Amino acid sequence: MSKLKVVSEKSLANNSRIVGLLAQLEKINTESAESDTARYVTSKILHLAQSQEKTRREMTAKGSTGMEVLLTTLENTKDLQTTLNILNILVELVSAGGGRRASFLVGKGGSQILLQLLVNASKESPPHEELMVQIHSILAKIGPKDKKFGVKARINGALNITLNLVKQNLQNHRLVLPCLQLLRVYSANSVNSVSLGKNGVVELMFKIIGPFSKKNSSLMKVALDTLAALLKSKTNARRAVDRGYVQVLLTIYIDWHRHDNRHRNMLIRKGILQSLKSVTNIKLGRKAFIDANGMKVLYNTSQLPVVPVTGPVAQLYNLPPEVDDVVDESDDNDDIDLEAETENENEDDPDENFKNDDIETDINKLKPQQEPGRTIEELKMYEHLFPELVDDFQGYDLISREPKPFVFEGKVRGPIVVPTAGEEASGSSGSSRRGAAVQENVSPRGEEGDRKPASMDVAKEDTKDSGRTLQPPLGDESRTVSSTHGLNNDIVKALDRITLQNMPSPAAPGVKKDYNLPLTVLTCTKVCPHVATCGNVLFEGRTVQFGKLCCAGVETEDDEDTESNSSVEQASVELPDGPTLHDSDLYIEIVKNTKSVPEYSEVAYPDYFGHIPPPFKEPILERPYGVQRTKIAQDIERLIHQSDIIDRVVYDLDNPNYTVPEEGDILKFNSKFESGNLRKVIQIRKNEYDLILNSDINSNHYHQWFYFEVSGMRPGVAYRFNIINCEKSNSQFNYGMQPLMYSVQEALNARPWWIRMGTDICYYKNHFSRSSVAAGGQKGKSYYTITFTVNFPHKDDVCYFAYHYPYTYSTLQMHLQKLEAAHNPQQIYFRKDVLCETLSGNSCPLVTITAMPESNYYEHICQFRNRPYIFLSARVHPGETNASWVMKGTLEYLMSNNPTAQSLRESYIFKIVPMLNPDGVINGNHRCSLSGEDLNRQWQSPNPDLHPTIYHAKGLLQYLAAVKRLPLVYCDYHGHSRKKNVFMYGCSIKETVWHTNENASSCDVVEDMGYRTLPKILSHIAPAFCMSSCSFVVEKSKESTARVVVWREIGVQRSYTMESTLCGCDQGKYKGLQIGTRELEEMGAKFCVGLLRLKRLTSPLEYNLPSSLLDFENDLIESSCKVTSPTTYVLDEDEPRFLEEVDYSAESNDELDIELTENVGDYEPSAHEEALSDSELSRTHLP
């Protein structure tokens, strides 16, 4: 205790000492005392500042007047030693305190006072060296913290003072060094840079830098950094080119590279490269660089055949690859791509607060203010979409309460048929290939040059007629096959361009199938291994007829039963009965009514066959070190060895008359099908192709979504694909994500699934520049490349690649029709309405799901009508296909016979718009609708003509608000391309205010914390969900998104965006795995379970919970909402620059489970709740 007292007294003594000295100095200023006294006091303060961090901290603390006293003394004193003492004190303060203390000094007017002192000191002849060194040192440190420093320096005339000092003291390195540092700060202002250039600063820098030398390396480094900053000015860059300095820089670089064997001067070499980079930002500089053989010089010097085991280079090469800063796309903010360099602040400084200019700071704007927007008379147009509010169910059969099994009623769907025919001596087959007659002869060895199947033609609707017109085949194709050599190719070709007139019709079984296939048809009498393992989940609930493909069709391993059969037969694989939402024939019929801008006439095989999740897990790909370096080096080789580049266009969507080369070793490409996106393909090397994506329609950017077909491949060959016009500055492709591939051969082998494929994957900035128009008016923006390498398993296969699991508009319509046909109308209330028509004339479906009333008695009808609404939407951004898979999981769960699902239906009425942007999905857009606008930025003022789906979806919500039936929850399903896991964005006033550096707890805003309940629930029941990635901050850039508008204008407190990763998970059950459709659909189902648990918390009396738990939700959330660190929002990176360990959370404290000892209600656990233990079921986990 005595020790503590002594320490306290000592601390008090020190504090009182510095305070006393500052007070004494202030008194000297007011009384104009003798300079000796001021000299003595400032020397004592200097001693304390040099020896004690506490003194430095106290002098720069908020409320301290120490800095003002020092600056006032500095401004008024005429004594040189006093001036030097104060300058040394300031050096100590800004050197040890990092950026915050420098900013503190700037805030007190230090920049202007020091610049004036510099001007006054320069008037002496000669100027005092020590004084100049100290002034320049401090100005170099605080200049970057003053946004107007460049202007102040120019107005005060400080530029030429510093420049002349360097010119006159080139041999005085002690003085030149801080002068160069300050010149570098001056040069950050472009006007200053040009002014300095006119006065010969560029030529001066080349007098300082030179060939390799062990002396004055620090001066060399600073001079190069200054030169690089100066050359960012185009005027200075042209000056450097005109004087031949590009060749000089290359010569100096080679010399340093040759002599710096131990890599001790890497920063100097980097400075030379930065200067070259600045020069080559102009066209004249690039030409001079090429003429000086710069590409070859840098390429040769960048090759490191052996990485040193130890030393700085080894340390550098052992770091994970560094990537550019990225913009977080919370609510998918693709409109802004900020790439600003940020100053490194002192991370240990407790006074440094997190700032973001995008956060809304106006409390009045933050407070939800319900705005009707439209009159009740206008909103009556939506009455017909809410029949559940007025229906008395008198005409319904509500007697039976027995749950019916979830089976498909009515017509059993037709099978997928691969038509086959007996072998004929002069074998001929009729087929239609893209509407063109094809005459080909096939050698007896089966090495035909015929085109591969790419996708199935769909006869499109004649716009002048109400019916469909089917065009007959335009030509016959003759082939002769004398052996089964090349069998695989023949089978795939049997599927080539299946047209609607050739599709088997279940209603007309007598129609002759006009197919002839040069393939021996076999009788299948054995069980195929691949069917035995995978067939139980392939196209469930129907018979799949594959034309003997199970044994002889696709790379069969056993050819014992190879007897030919001349009759037309089709092998069938009987699969277990069970519900399925895929119907290939129905899909074709729906596609015929789907309207697209290019008028697609083909169907991609994956969409026709369907997709089932593979029976294996797909781990996040471990990226081998050096892959990006290797890929960039190969790109550079294109420019150095141009004669090795083929540079041949092999696919061009812009040129309809373009003919595909018929050479056998060239891959064939196609994207002319629903949701397809590939614009152009250029063959670079024999097995390397550059791919260019389409921008969104009526837009000149948004290049990310891709979906295309490849064929004509050879197994055992590594094909490299480069998608070269991507726009985002970072991607999960750098963190283990792989593209998706679908193989038709595999689908015929009873493995119809998309799989993650590709090696040597990376995402990096390339040398292609974006036009200022495409870059939103910004100049100098570059495109980015996704590169991946694929080894195809089958010869002449047809494969499809996609950014993520495709989910087309036609697939949605098919799924909705199957759900409607399968549901039990006595148990489930299901309606499928048309919300509106899109710009293309496609219908936007609106789904209503709830439980039928128990009877048509008044009490039951009232209970039915009074159920709270849940409003869900998805797929406003077409490229976020994962949102549709999550929605599929939600829809299937809501329509299932699970007891929990029935309880959920009895608790809520679900209004669902499963696809807000049908046109964008159909036409392969990534983000926009046909108007070329991001629909999720139109919710504030949607135009009924340009944004009909948003206008009417908002109208539905406004109608519910007008009739006092505000939804309990609104959730918009999205996908996130640069973060892992599944998470939510919500809206909170308090958490937003906290991020504005105000004390949220002290503000007079009273807020219900219930917005955190649903995310908390999901974090405990959904394995893929991550609470720490959630954010409840409202940003200015998001004020027109669905989440914020529904919260602010409609008044829905629980208004969310639910983001699902495109990559995978880094926590929980799926840690280290890439996400698949099974996990996405599970997330959709878990969301439903979470809503039921939300009901239990928000309506506890309904479940007979103790009254003490009435305020459970608020108490629970308040207890864990001690916000101590920033949540993620617009400017956060999804991945750190090096290690991936970063805290995105608004809650750095450990979250404690709160256990309820009371019974929380009569609740039957389901299989979907992962078989929780009794102890887990007896409590509610909502920390």
PDB file of C-alpha atoms in Angstrom, residues 207-310:
ATOM      1  CA  LYS A 207      22.406  14.680 -59.808  1.00  0.00           C
ATOM      2  CA  ILE A 208      21.780  12.937 -56.495  1.00  0.00           C
ATOM      3  CA  ILE A 209      20.847   9.454 -57.639  1.00  0.00           C
ATOM      4  CA  GLY A 210      23.427   7.377 -59.420  1.00  0.00           C
ATOM      5  CA  PRO A 211      25.077   3.979 -59.847  1.00  0.00           C
ATOM      6  CA  PHE A 212      25.616   1.485 -57.048  1.00  0.00           C
ATOM      7  CA  SER A 213      27.418   2.842 -54.027  1.00  0.00           C
ATOM      8  CA  LYS A 214      27.665   1.705 -50.433  1.00  0.00           C
ATOM      9  CA  LYS A 215      27.695   5.292 -49.244  1.00  0.00           C
ATOM     10  CA  ASN A 216      24.689   7.498 -48.612  1.00  0.00           C
ATOM     11  CA  SER A 217      22.116   4.812 -49.368  1.00  0.00           C
ATOM     12  CA  SER A 218      19.516   6.557 -47.182  1.00  0.00           C
ATOM     13  CA  LEU A 219      19.910   9.754 -49.207  1.00  0.00           C
ATOM     14  CA  MET A 220      19.582   7.757 -52.416  1.00  0.00           C
ATOM     15  CA  LYS A 221      16.371   6.159 -51.198  1.00  0.00           C
ATOM     16  CA  VAL A 222      14.728   9.446 -50.222  1.00  0.00           C
ATOM     17  CA  ALA A 223      15.809  11.049 -53.498  1.00  0.00           C
ATOM     18  CA  LEU A 224      14.201   8.211 -55.467  1.00  0.00           C
ATOM     19  CA  ASP A 225      10.991   8.432 -53.465  1.00  0.00           C
ATOM     20  CA  THR A 226      10.901  12.166 -54.151  1.00  0.00           C
ATOM     21  CA  LEU A 227      11.582  11.597 -57.845  1.00  0.00           C
ATOM     22  CA  ALA A 228       8.790   9.018 -58.067  1.00  0.00           C
ATOM     23  CA  ALA A 229       6.376  11.524 -56.492  1.00  0.00           C
ATOM     24  CA  LEU A 230       7.509  14.302 -58.851  1.00  0.00           C
ATOM     25  CA  LEU A 231       7.160  12.108 -61.955  1.00  0.00           C
ATOM     26  CA  LYS A 232       3.490  11.477 -61.206  1.00  0.00           C
ATOM     27  CA  SER A 233       3.015  14.869 -62.817  1.00  0.00           C
ATOM     28  CA  LYS A 234       2.654  14.370 -66.566  1.00  0.00           C
ATOM     29  CA  THR A 235       4.623  17.569 -67.182  1.00  0.00           C
ATOM     30  CA  ASN A 236       7.572  16.277 -65.175  1.00  0.00           C
ATOM     31  CA  ALA A 237       7.268  12.825 -66.746  1.00  0.00           C
ATOM     32  CA  ARG A 238       7.495  14.360 -70.232  1.00  0.00           C
ATOM     33  CA  ARG A 239      10.485  16.406 -69.086  1.00  0.00           C
ATOM     34  CA  ALA A 240      12.211  13.224 -67.902  1.00  0.00           C
ATOM     35  CA  VAL A 241      11.477  11.440 -71.201  1.00  0.00           C
ATOM     36  CA  ASP A 242      12.726  14.378 -73.271  1.00  0.00           C
ATOM     37  CA  ARG A 243      16.031  14.374 -71.400  1.00  0.00           C
ATOM     38  CA  GLY A 244      16.533  10.629 -71.852  1.00  0.00           C
ATOM     39  CA  TYR A 245      16.154   9.798 -68.169  1.00  0.00           C
ATOM     40  CA  VAL A 246      14.193   6.564 -68.843  1.00  0.00           C
ATOM     41  CA  GLN A 247      17.349   4.939 -70.195  1.00  0.00           C
ATOM     42  CA  VAL A 248      19.288   6.397 -67.240  1.00  0.00           C
ATOM     43  CA  LEU A 249      16.844   4.866 -64.747  1.00  0.00           C
ATOM     44  CA  LEU A 250      17.099   1.460 -66.412  1.00  0.00           C
ATOM     45  CA  THR A 251      20.897   1.633 -66.409  1.00  0.00           C
ATOM     46  CA  ILE A 252      20.963   2.587 -62.719  1.00  0.00           C
ATOM     47  CA  TYR A 253      18.501  -0.210 -61.939  1.00  0.00           C
ATOM     48  CA  ILE A 254      20.629  -2.830 -63.702  1.00  0.00           C
ATOM     49  CA  ASP A 255      23.708  -1.631 -61.831  1.00  0.00           C
ATOM     50  CA  TRP A 256      22.019  -1.809 -58.431  1.00  0.00           C
ATOM     51  CA  HIS A 257      20.481  -5.164 -59.246  1.00  0.00           C
ATOM     52  CA  ARG A 258      23.843  -6.594 -60.294  1.00  0.00           C
ATOM     53  CA  HIS A 259      25.766  -5.381 -57.241  1.00  0.00           C
ATOM     54  CA  ASP A 260      23.118  -5.770 -54.549  1.00  0.00           C
ATOM     55  CA  ASN A 261      23.796  -9.479 -54.153  1.00  0.00           C
ATOM     56  CA  ARG A 262      22.691  -9.603 -50.527  1.00  0.00           C
ATOM     57  CA  HIS A 263      19.480  -7.699 -51.215  1.00  0.00           C
ATOM     58  CA  ARG A 264      20.235  -5.074 -48.603  1.00  0.00           C
ATOM     59  CA  ASN A 265      19.127  -2.214 -50.827  1.00  0.00           C
ATOM     60  CA  MET A 266      15.786  -3.498 -52.017  1.00  0.00           C
ATOM     61  CA  LEU A 267      14.091  -0.223 -51.104  1.00  0.00           C
ATOM     62  CA  ILE A 268      16.404   1.653 -53.464  1.00  0.00           C
ATOM     63  CA  ARG A 269      15.611  -0.742 -56.290  1.00  0.00           C
ATOM     64  CA  LYS A 270      11.944  -0.357 -55.458  1.00  0.00           C
ATOM     65  CA  GLY A 271      12.333   3.436 -55.643  1.00  0.00           C
ATOM     66  CA  ILE A 272      13.805   3.164 -59.144  1.00  0.00           C
ATOM     67  CA  LEU A 273      10.907   0.950 -60.191  1.00  0.00           C
ATOM     68  CA  GLN A 274       8.406   3.419 -58.719  1.00  0.00           C
ATOM     69  CA  SER A 275      10.003   6.175 -60.766  1.00  0.00           C
ATOM     70  CA  LEU A 276       9.765   4.067 -63.913  1.00  0.00           C
ATOM     71  CA  LYS A 277       6.152   3.312 -63.095  1.00  0.00           C
ATOM     72  CA  SER A 278       5.393   7.023 -62.781  1.00  0.00           C
ATOM     73  CA  VAL A 279       7.053   7.785 -66.121  1.00  0.00           C
ATOM     74  CA  THR A 280       5.209   5.009 -67.929  1.00  0.00           C
ATOM     75  CA  ASN A 281       1.838   6.404 -66.873  1.00  0.00           C
ATOM     76  CA  ILE A 282       2.059   8.564 -69.992  1.00  0.00           C
ATOM     77  CA  LYS A 283       2.085   7.218 -73.540  1.00  0.00           C
ATOM     78  CA  LEU A 284       5.388   8.935 -74.357  1.00  0.00           C
ATOM     79  CA  GLY A 285       6.983   7.301 -71.330  1.00  0.00           C
ATOM     80  CA  ARG A 286       5.720   3.847 -72.300  1.00  0.00           C
ATOM     81  CA  LYS A 287       7.176   4.240 -75.778  1.00  0.00           C
ATOM     82  CA  ALA A 288      10.540   5.350 -74.371  1.00  0.00           C
ATOM     83  CA  PHE A 289      10.465   2.411 -71.940  1.00  0.00           C
ATOM     84  CA  ILE A 290       9.800  -0.091 -74.736  1.00  0.00           C
ATOM     85  CA  ASP A 291      12.426   1.500 -77.004  1.00  0.00           C
ATOM     86  CA  ALA A 292      14.963   1.203 -74.192  1.00  0.00           C
ATOM     87  CA  ASN A 293      14.191  -2.539 -74.038  1.00  0.00           C
ATOM     88  CA  GLY A 294      12.707  -1.996 -70.586  1.00  0.00           C
ATOM     89  CA  MET A 295      10.343  -4.976 -70.710  1.00  0.00           C
ATOM     90  CA  LYS A 296      13.173  -7.417 -71.288  1.00  0.00           C
ATOM     91  CA  VAL A 297      15.401  -5.740 -68.694  1.00  0.00           C
ATOM     92  CA  LEU A 298      12.799  -5.957 -65.939  1.00  0.00           C
ATOM     93  CA  TYR A 299      11.701  -9.449 -66.967  1.00  0.00           C
ATOM     94  CA  ASN A 300      15.253 -10.798 -66.844  1.00  0.00           C
ATOM     95  CA  THR A 301      16.053  -9.122 -63.545  1.00  0.00           C
ATOM     96  CA  SER A 302      12.825 -10.401 -61.968  1.00  0.00           C
ATOM     97  CA  GLN A 303      13.654 -14.064 -62.531  1.00  0.00           C
ATOM     98  CA  LEU A 304      14.748 -15.719 -59.292  1.00  0.00           C
ATOM     99  CA  PRO A 305      15.571 -19.353 -60.030  1.00  0.00           C
ATOM    100  CA  VAL A 306      16.498 -19.936 -56.394  1.00  0.00           C
ATOM    101  CA  VAL A 307      14.894 -18.098 -53.485  1.00  0.00           C
ATOM    102  CA  PRO A 308      17.421 -17.519 -50.683  1.00  0.00           C
ATOM    103  CA  VAL A 309      16.890 -19.575 -47.549  1.00  0.00           C
ATOM    104  CA  THR A 310      17.507 -16.674 -45.192  1.00  0.00           C
TER     105      THR A 310
END
